[in-house]
Structures are given as structure tokens and as C-alpha cells.
PDB file of C-alpha atoms in Angstrom:
ATOM      1  CA  GLY I   1       0.000   0.000   0.000  1.00  0.00           C
ATOM      2  CA  GLU I   2       0.879   3.666  -0.078  1.00  0.00           C
ATOM      3  CA  ASN I   3       3.272   5.114   2.501  1.00  0.00           C
ATOM      4  CA  VAL I   4       3.528   8.862   3.114  1.00  0.00           C
ATOM      5  CA  GLU I   5       6.395  10.386   5.072  1.00  0.00           C
ATOM      6  CA  GLN I   6       6.092  13.984   6.337  1.00  0.00           C
ATOM      7  CA  HIS I   7       8.772  16.321   7.684  1.00  0.00           C
ATOM      8  CA  PRO I   8       9.335  18.114   9.937  1.00  0.00           C
ATOM      9  CA  SER I   9       7.073  16.966  12.752  1.00  0.00           C
ATOM     10  CA  THR I  10       7.251  20.401  14.375  1.00  0.00           C
ATOM     11  CA  LEU I  11       8.082  23.784  12.881  1.00  0.00           C
ATOM     12  CA  SER I  12       8.325  27.123  14.631  1.00  0.00           C
ATOM     13  CA  VAL I  13       8.619  30.373  12.662  1.00  0.00           C
ATOM     14  CA  GLN I  14       8.374  34.080  13.296  1.00  0.00           C
ATOM     15  CA  GLU I  15       5.346  35.927  12.007  1.00  0.00           C
ATOM     16  CA  GLY I  16       6.020  37.077   8.455  1.00  0.00           C
ATOM     17  CA  ASP I  17       8.514  34.309   7.690  1.00  0.00           C
ATOM     18  CA  SER I  18       7.863  31.477   5.255  1.00  0.00           C
ATOM     19  CA  ALA I  19       7.163  27.866   6.240  1.00  0.00           C
ATOM     20  CA  VAL I  20       7.810  24.757   4.181  1.00  0.00           C
ATOM     21  CA  ILE I  21       6.535  21.250   4.917  1.00  0.00           C
ATOM     22  CA  LYS I  22       7.701  18.310   2.835  1.00  0.00           C
ATOM     23  CA  CYS I  23       6.179  14.919   2.061  1.00  0.00           C
ATOM     24  CA  THR I  24       7.294  11.875   0.132  1.00  0.00           C
ATOM     25  CA  TYR I  25       5.129   9.032  -1.132  1.00  0.00           C
ATOM     26  CA  SER I  26       5.894   5.497  -2.214  1.00  0.00           C
ATOM     27  CA  ASP I  27       3.271   4.515  -4.797  1.00  0.00           C
ATOM     28  CA  SER I  28       4.118   5.919  -8.215  1.00  0.00           C
ATOM     29  CA  ALA I  29       0.470   5.424  -9.229  1.00  0.00           C
ATOM     30  CA  SER I  30      -0.705   8.071  -6.743  1.00  0.00           C
ATOM     31  CA  ASN I  31      -2.089  11.063  -8.570  1.00  0.00           C
ATOM     32  CA  TYR I  32      -3.876  13.233  -6.015  1.00  0.00           C
ATOM     33  CA  PHE I  33      -2.121  15.116  -3.197  1.00  0.00           C
ATOM     34  CA  PRO I  34      -4.182  17.210  -0.780  1.00  0.00           C
ATOM     35  CA  TRP I  35      -3.150  19.178   2.279  1.00  0.00           C
ATOM     36  CA  TYR I  36      -5.346  19.474   5.359  1.00  0.00           C
ATOM     37  CA  LYS I  37      -5.149  21.973   8.204  1.00  0.00           C
ATOM     38  CA  GLN I  38      -6.357  21.072  11.678  1.00  0.00           C
ATOM     39  CA  GLU I  39      -6.619  23.849  14.228  1.00  0.00           C
ATOM     40  CA  LEU I  40      -6.557  22.931  17.880  1.00  0.00           C
ATOM     41  CA  GLY I  41      -9.757  21.120  18.874  1.00  0.00           C
ATOM     42  CA  LYS I  42     -11.237  21.314  15.382  1.00  0.00           C
ATOM     43  CA  ARG I  43     -11.717  18.995  12.452  1.00  0.00           C
ATOM     44  CA  PRO I  44      -9.203  18.737   9.587  1.00  0.00           C
ATOM     45  CA  GLN I  45     -10.112  20.852   6.569  1.00  0.00           C
ATOM     46  CA  LEU I  46      -8.761  20.838   3.043  1.00  0.00           C
ATOM     47  CA  ILE I  47      -6.660  23.919   2.255  1.00  0.00           C
ATOM     48  CA  ILE I  48      -5.149  23.056  -1.117  1.00  0.00           C
ATOM     49  CA  ASP I  49      -4.632  20.070  -3.368  1.00  0.00           C
ATOM     50  CA  ILE I  50      -2.704  19.197  -6.496  1.00  0.00           C
ATOM     51  CA  ARG I  51      -3.126  16.547  -9.118  1.00  0.00           C
ATOM     52  CA  SER I  52      -0.309  14.814 -10.933  1.00  0.00           C
ATOM     53  CA  ASN I  53      -0.838  16.633 -14.204  1.00  0.00           C
ATOM     54  CA  VAL I  54       0.530  19.910 -12.763  1.00  0.00           C
ATOM     55  CA  GLY I  55       3.745  20.804 -10.967  1.00  0.00           C
ATOM     56  CA  GLU I  56       2.618  23.759  -8.867  1.00  0.00           C
ATOM     57  CA  LYS I  57      -0.565  25.338  -7.573  1.00  0.00           C
ATOM     58  CA  LYS I  58      -1.039  28.583  -5.647  1.00  0.00           C
ATOM     59  CA  ASP I  59      -3.843  30.035  -3.589  1.00  0.00           C
ATOM     60  CA  GLN I  60      -2.978  33.413  -2.065  1.00  0.00           C
ATOM     61  CA  ARG I  61      -0.291  32.775   0.563  1.00  0.00           C
ATOM     62  CA  ILE I  62      -0.157  29.011   0.164  1.00  0.00           C
ATOM     63  CA  ALA I  63       1.316  26.952  -2.635  1.00  0.00           C
ATOM     64  CA  VAL I  64       1.998  23.306  -3.273  1.00  0.00           C
ATOM     65  CA  THR I  65       4.688  21.869  -5.533  1.00  0.00           C
ATOM     66  CA  LEU I  66       4.882  18.332  -6.868  1.00  0.00           C
ATOM     67  CA  ASN I  67       7.882  16.416  -8.198  1.00  0.00           C
ATOM     68  CA  LYS I  68       6.555  13.156  -9.624  1.00  0.00           C
ATOM     69  CA  THR I  69       9.966  11.850 -10.555  1.00  0.00           C
ATOM     70  CA  ALA I  70      11.248  12.152  -7.008  1.00  0.00           C
ATOM     71  CA  LYS I  71       7.832  11.309  -5.536  1.00  0.00           C
ATOM     72  CA  HIS I  72       7.693  14.277  -3.235  1.00  0.00           C
ATOM     73  CA  PHE I  73       5.452  17.287  -2.742  1.00  0.00           C
ATOM     74  CA  SER I  74       5.682  20.322  -0.509  1.00  0.00           C
ATOM     75  CA  LEU I  75       3.473  22.951   1.096  1.00  0.00           C
ATOM     76  CA  HIS I  76       4.745  26.525   1.137  1.00  0.00           C
ATOM     77  CA  ILE I  77       3.176  29.209   3.314  1.00  0.00           C
ATOM     78  CA  THR I  78       4.445  32.748   2.822  1.00  0.00           C
ATOM     79  CA  GLU I  79       4.037  35.750   5.143  1.00  0.00           C
ATOM     80  CA  THR I  80       2.918  33.509   7.980  1.00  0.00           C
ATOM     81  CA  GLN I  81       0.395  34.807  10.505  1.00  0.00           C
ATOM     82  CA  PRO I  82      -0.494  33.559  13.994  1.00  0.00           C
ATOM     83  CA  GLU I  83      -3.730  32.084  12.620  1.00  0.00           C
ATOM     84  CA  ASP I  84      -1.637  29.769  10.453  1.00  0.00           C
ATOM     85  CA  SER I  85      -0.661  27.941  13.653  1.00  0.00           C
ATOM     86  CA  ALA I  86      -2.125  24.436  13.348  1.00  0.00           C
ATOM     87  CA  VAL I  87      -1.308  20.839  12.486  1.00  0.00           C
ATOM     88  CA  TYR I  88      -0.890  20.283   8.753  1.00  0.00           C
ATOM     89  CA  PHE I  89      -1.337  16.875   7.141  1.00  0.00           C
ATOM     90  CA  CYS I  90      -0.298  15.861   3.676  1.00  0.00           C
ATOM     91  CA  ALA I  91      -1.955  12.922   1.937  1.00  0.00           C
ATOM     92  CA  ALA I  92      -1.691  10.886  -1.233  1.00  0.00           C
ATOM     93  CA  SER I  93      -4.149   8.817  -3.211  1.00  0.00           C
ATOM     94  CA  LYS I  94      -4.690   7.198  -6.522  1.00  0.00           C
ATOM     95  CA  ASN I  95      -8.135   7.092  -7.983  1.00  0.00           C
ATOM     96  CA  SER I  96      -9.278   4.040  -9.783  1.00  0.00           C
ATOM     97  CA  GLY I  97     -10.966   4.731 -13.078  1.00  0.00           C
ATOM     98  CA  GLY I  98     -11.444   8.400 -12.247  1.00  0.00           C
ATOM     99  CA  SER I  99     -13.791   7.666  -9.399  1.00  0.00           C
ATOM    100  CA  ASN I 100     -12.988   6.784  -5.837  1.00  0.00           C
ATOM    101  CA  TYR I 101     -10.124   8.014  -3.681  1.00  0.00           C
ATOM    102  CA  LYS I 102      -8.586   6.477  -0.566  1.00  0.00           C
ATOM    103  CA  LEU I 103      -6.272   8.918   1.188  1.00  0.00           C
ATOM    104  CA  THR I 104      -3.143   7.877   3.051  1.00  0.00           C
ATOM    105  CA  PHE I 105      -2.011  10.632   5.413  1.00  0.00           C
ATOM    106  CA  GLY I 106       1.361  11.702   6.697  1.00  0.00           C
ATOM    107  CA  LYS I 107       1.884  11.961  10.444  1.00  0.00           C
ATOM    108  CA  GLY I 108       1.390  15.699  10.555  1.00  0.00           C
ATOM    109  CA  THR I 109       3.420  18.852  11.192  1.00  0.00           C
ATOM    110  CA  LEU I 110       2.689  21.150  14.113  1.00  0.00           C
ATOM    111  CA  LEU I 111       3.325  24.666  12.842  1.00  0.00           C
ATOM    112  CA  THR I 112       3.678  27.430  15.409  1.00  0.00           C
ATOM    113  CA  VAL I 113       3.825  31.037  14.233  1.00  0.00           C
ATOM    114  CA  ASN I 114       5.263  33.296  16.913  1.00  0.00           C
ATOM    115  CA  PRO I 115       4.038  36.923  16.970  1.00  0.00           C
TER     116      PRO I 115
ATOM    117  CA  ASP Q   1     -22.358  23.398   3.763  1.00  0.00           C
ATOM    118  CA  VAL Q   2     -21.566  19.724   4.112  1.00  0.00           C
ATOM    119  CA  LYS Q   3     -22.319  18.502   7.548  1.00  0.00           C
ATOM    120  CA  VAL Q   4     -20.836  15.335   9.006  1.00  0.00           C
ATOM    121  CA  THR Q   5     -22.188  14.618  12.455  1.00  0.00           C
ATOM    122  CA  GLN Q   6     -20.727  12.188  14.919  1.00  0.00           C
ATOM    123  CA  SER Q   7     -23.202  11.262  17.601  1.00  0.00           C
ATOM    124  CA  SER Q   8     -20.869  11.235  20.591  1.00  0.00           C
ATOM    125  CA  ARG Q   9     -18.050  13.719  21.199  1.00  0.00           C
ATOM    126  CA  TYR Q  10     -16.755  11.982  24.332  1.00  0.00           C
ATOM    127  CA  LEU Q  11     -17.206   8.416  25.516  1.00  0.00           C
ATOM    128  CA  VAL Q  12     -15.772   6.451  28.413  1.00  0.00           C
ATOM    129  CA  LYS Q  13     -16.111   2.681  28.224  1.00  0.00           C
ATOM    130  CA  ARG Q  14     -14.775  -0.309  30.082  1.00  0.00           C
ATOM    131  CA  THR Q  15     -12.538  -3.021  28.643  1.00  0.00           C
ATOM    132  CA  GLY Q  16     -14.615  -5.681  26.917  1.00  0.00           C
ATOM    133  CA  GLU Q  17     -17.636  -3.485  26.282  1.00  0.00           C
ATOM    134  CA  LYS Q  18     -19.177  -3.247  22.811  1.00  0.00           C
ATOM    135  CA  VAL Q  19     -18.950   0.298  21.478  1.00  0.00           C
ATOM    136  CA  PHE Q  20     -20.881   1.924  18.655  1.00  0.00           C
ATOM    137  CA  LEU Q  21     -19.717   5.160  17.026  1.00  0.00           C
ATOM    138  CA  GLU Q  22     -22.275   6.688  14.699  1.00  0.00           C
ATOM    139  CA  CYS Q  23     -21.713   9.051  11.814  1.00  0.00           C
ATOM    140  CA  VAL Q  24     -24.274  10.765   9.601  1.00  0.00           C
ATOM    141  CA  GLN Q  25     -23.679  13.006   6.585  1.00  0.00           C
ATOM    142  CA  ASP Q  26     -26.281  15.195   4.942  1.00  0.00           C
ATOM    143  CA  MET Q  27     -24.840  15.762   1.452  1.00  0.00           C
ATOM    144  CA  ASP Q  28     -25.688  12.478  -0.251  1.00  0.00           C
ATOM    145  CA  HIS Q  29     -22.009  11.538  -0.504  1.00  0.00           C
ATOM    146  CA  GLU Q  30     -21.261   8.088  -1.822  1.00  0.00           C
ATOM    147  CA  ASN Q  31     -18.054   7.566   0.145  1.00  0.00           C
ATOM    148  CA  MET Q  32     -17.606   7.371   3.891  1.00  0.00           C
ATOM    149  CA  PHE Q  33     -14.520   6.708   5.999  1.00  0.00           C
ATOM    150  CA  TRP Q  34     -13.453   6.063   9.565  1.00  0.00           C
ATOM    151  CA  TYR Q  35     -10.017   7.289  10.657  1.00  0.00           C
ATOM    152  CA  ARG Q  36      -8.256   7.046  13.944  1.00  0.00           C
ATOM    153  CA  GLN Q  37      -6.082   9.974  15.088  1.00  0.00           C
ATOM    154  CA  ASP Q  38      -3.300   9.511  17.624  1.00  0.00           C
ATOM    155  CA  PRO Q  39      -0.536  11.999  18.535  1.00  0.00           C
ATOM    156  CA  GLY Q  40       2.518  11.475  16.369  1.00  0.00           C
ATOM    157  CA  LEU Q  41       0.780   8.874  14.205  1.00  0.00           C
ATOM    158  CA  GLY Q  42      -1.434  11.094  12.078  1.00  0.00           C
ATOM    159  CA  LEU Q  43      -4.698   9.861  10.604  1.00  0.00           C
ATOM    160  CA  ARG Q  44      -4.913   6.149   9.989  1.00  0.00           C
ATOM    161  CA  LEU Q  45      -7.701   4.579   7.939  1.00  0.00           C
ATOM    162  CA  ILE Q  46      -9.731   1.908   9.711  1.00  0.00           C
ATOM    163  CA  TYR Q  47     -12.545   1.111   7.246  1.00  0.00           C
ATOM    164  CA  PHE Q  48     -14.238   2.771   4.313  1.00  0.00           C
ATOM    165  CA  SER Q  49     -17.308   2.352   2.185  1.00  0.00           C
ATOM    166  CA  TYR Q  50     -18.016   3.427  -1.388  1.00  0.00           C
ATOM    167  CA  ASP Q  51     -21.665   2.406  -1.361  1.00  0.00           C
ATOM    168  CA  VAL Q  52     -24.493   1.185   0.825  1.00  0.00           C
ATOM    169  CA  LYS Q  53     -23.889  -2.307   2.220  1.00  0.00           C
ATOM    170  CA  MET Q  54     -20.326  -2.150   0.933  1.00  0.00           C
ATOM    171  CA  LYS Q  55     -17.243  -2.004   3.170  1.00  0.00           C
ATOM    172  CA  GLU Q  56     -13.516  -2.368   2.721  1.00  0.00           C
ATOM    173  CA  LYS Q  57     -10.702  -2.687   5.217  1.00  0.00           C
ATOM    174  CA  GLY Q  58      -8.316   0.173   5.612  1.00  0.00           C
ATOM    175  CA  ASP Q  59      -4.833   0.048   7.077  1.00  0.00           C
ATOM    176  CA  ILE Q  60      -5.739  -0.834  10.686  1.00  0.00           C
ATOM    177  CA  PRO Q  61      -9.029  -2.798  10.705  1.00  0.00           C
ATOM    178  CA  GLU Q  62      -8.158  -5.252  13.479  1.00  0.00           C
ATOM    179  CA  GLY Q  63     -10.592  -5.041  16.387  1.00  0.00           C
ATOM    180  CA  TYR Q  64     -13.123  -2.999  14.428  1.00  0.00           C
ATOM    181  CA  SER Q  65     -16.105  -3.603  12.169  1.00  0.00           C
ATOM    182  CA  VAL Q  66     -18.466  -1.280  10.330  1.00  0.00           C
ATOM    183  CA  SER Q  67     -22.015  -1.108   9.105  1.00  0.00           C
ATOM    184  CA  ARG Q  68     -23.553   0.922   6.300  1.00  0.00           C
ATOM    185  CA  GLU Q  69     -27.236   0.129   5.944  1.00  0.00           C
ATOM    186  CA  LYS Q  70     -28.180   3.575   4.636  1.00  0.00           C
ATOM    187  CA  LYS Q  71     -26.249   5.911   2.381  1.00  0.00           C
ATOM    188  CA  GLU Q  72     -26.046   8.714   4.940  1.00  0.00           C
ATOM    189  CA  ARG Q  73     -24.984   6.618   7.942  1.00  0.00           C
ATOM    190  CA  PHE Q  74     -21.722   4.801   8.637  1.00  0.00           C
ATOM    191  CA  SER Q  75     -21.194   3.108  11.982  1.00  0.00           C
ATOM    192  CA  LEU Q  76     -17.946   1.955  13.563  1.00  0.00           C
ATOM    193  CA  ILE Q  77     -18.192  -0.959  15.983  1.00  0.00           C
ATOM    194  CA  LEU Q  78     -15.678  -2.076  18.562  1.00  0.00           C
ATOM    195  CA  GLU Q  79     -16.804  -5.608  19.389  1.00  0.00           C
ATOM    196  CA  SER Q  80     -14.789  -5.807  22.609  1.00  0.00           C
ATOM    197  CA  ALA Q  81     -13.096  -2.550  23.514  1.00  0.00           C
ATOM    198  CA  SER Q  82      -9.487  -2.635  24.672  1.00  0.00           C
ATOM    199  CA  THR Q  83      -7.334   0.051  26.266  1.00  0.00           C
ATOM    200  CA  ASN Q  84      -5.229   0.377  23.100  1.00  0.00           C
ATOM    201  CA  GLN Q  85      -8.346   1.581  21.298  1.00  0.00           C
ATOM    202  CA  THR Q  86      -8.387   4.738  23.390  1.00  0.00           C
ATOM    203  CA  SER Q  87      -8.162   7.392  20.690  1.00  0.00           C
ATOM    204  CA  MET Q  88      -9.864  10.135  18.688  1.00  0.00           C
ATOM    205  CA  TYR Q  89     -12.070   8.703  15.947  1.00  0.00           C
ATOM    206  CA  LEU Q  90     -12.853  10.822  12.900  1.00  0.00           C
ATOM    207  CA  CYS Q  91     -15.566  10.076  10.380  1.00  0.00           C
ATOM    208  CA  ALA Q  92     -15.392  11.612   6.905  1.00  0.00           C
ATOM    209  CA  SER Q  93     -17.376  11.617   3.691  1.00  0.00           C
ATOM    210  CA  SER Q  94     -16.632  12.534   0.105  1.00  0.00           C
ATOM    211  CA  GLU Q  95     -18.205  12.638  -3.307  1.00  0.00           C
ATOM    212  CA  THR Q  96     -17.033  10.260  -5.969  1.00  0.00           C
ATOM    213  CA  ASN Q  97     -14.645  11.964  -8.429  1.00  0.00           C
ATOM    214  CA  THR Q  98     -13.556  14.776  -6.103  1.00  0.00           C
ATOM    215  CA  GLY Q  99     -11.381  13.332  -3.373  1.00  0.00           C
ATOM    216  CA  GLU Q 100     -12.039  16.071  -0.810  1.00  0.00           C
ATOM    217  CA  LEU Q 101     -12.839  14.654   2.601  1.00  0.00           C
ATOM    218  CA  PHE Q 102     -15.324  16.377   4.884  1.00  0.00           C
ATOM    219  CA  PHE Q 103     -14.675  15.423   8.475  1.00  0.00           C
ATOM    220  CA  GLY Q 104     -16.886  15.238  11.513  1.00  0.00           C
ATOM    221  CA  GLU Q 105     -15.801  16.832  14.782  1.00  0.00           C
ATOM    222  CA  GLY Q 106     -14.496  13.557  16.144  1.00  0.00           C
ATOM    223  CA  SER Q 107     -15.373  11.164  18.937  1.00  0.00           C
ATOM    224  CA  ARG Q 108     -12.856  10.891  21.742  1.00  0.00           C
ATOM    225  CA  LEU Q 109     -13.050   7.398  23.195  1.00  0.00           C
ATOM    226  CA  THR Q 110     -11.414   6.405  26.460  1.00  0.00           C
ATOM    227  CA  VAL Q 111     -11.336   2.715  27.349  1.00  0.00           C
ATOM    228  CA  LEU Q 112     -10.585   1.986  31.003  1.00  0.00           C
TER     229      LEU Q 112
END
């Protein structure tokens, strides 16, 4: 089955700095890579995703890059703010016949943004 | 807004008890999932279902079973609870073809 490794497990940055979280996956057939944010005491929510037909995707201060050859993908957060403090999970999945997905998650990164 | 509701936020059970965790979604999603969340271990898939009456094992199914008699409801069953099943349990649903998971608020189970 798929195996997703995520690093670092904790990350502390100063407000305004950038943060980068990296993930690697094992199954070369995986083609969907979402990122979820979980604030303290709340449910995980999707913040951005990328599919294997593109190398980069941006949404305001967050971006995700994908290197299919190396089987790794990264989340980049620029101009970090205290409200970015949360646990971030990467995930990988392949979809069979364009239909169903089964996500395998990384172990998470606790991001702390210090004011 | 998609709403995924887990019936119990906090439960305390004794070793050997049978435990039912219920999950209901209101967006007619085909797919439903049960994950377990433990510190440092991330989200691990227990069971999932792509259709009514259908179930498939995830990565850690041992000690668990599931039931999906109706499209909107997916139940996780611990036949005989053990202390190593103390955890946060997250239910999620998704549409076919999209991949995005919508999570419930979680059920924190403590087994004494």
C-alpha cells in the first residue's frame, strides 16, 4: 500500500517568515495530493490540493509543488500569521478509473507562528 | 455546507464493552470513511465504504467492524473494547470523483 512520510514533525517560525513542509510518497500510481489543516480542537479541513498533471498550484499565501519523478510534494506558506498555527497533514491517493479516492495521510506537522 | 455529524463527542467505556460510534452526513455523498487519530501517528484509515452495504478494510481494521445500511450513515463498531483503542475517531465523507474529505468533529473514546 501507499506510505507517506512527512517532515518536519514540528516547525516554529516568526510571524512574516515562510514555512515549508515536505512529504514523500511510495506509490508511483498516486495522482492526487491534498493538504489538510487542523486547528486545535477542530476537524481537519482541506486547504489546497494538487493533481499529478501539474507541478505547482497557488492560492494566495499558500502553494503546493509536486515532483513526480522524485515522488515528493511540498506545502509553502508565505508571510505567515499567527492564525496559520495548526497541524498540517499531507496525503496521497490514486483514484481508480477516475472515481474513488482512498487517502493515506502523513503523520502531521505542528506549525507554530510566533508573533 | 456539508455537515458530518458524529453522535458522541466523548465516551468512556470499560474493557470488553461493545462500542458503537455513529456518523451521519447530509450531502448524499457516496463515500464514507473512519479514521483514527493519535498523537505522532497522524490519521490512519480503519474502514471505508463506497456504497451502501459495501465495506472495505483500511490500514488498521483489526478489532473494528463497520455497518452501512443507509447511504447517509456509517457506523464503527468495537466488538470488545481494549485500552489500546483509546483514541480520537474521525468520520469523513466525500463525493465520488472529487477526493475532498469532509470530516466530523471527532469522537474521543477512552477505554478503562
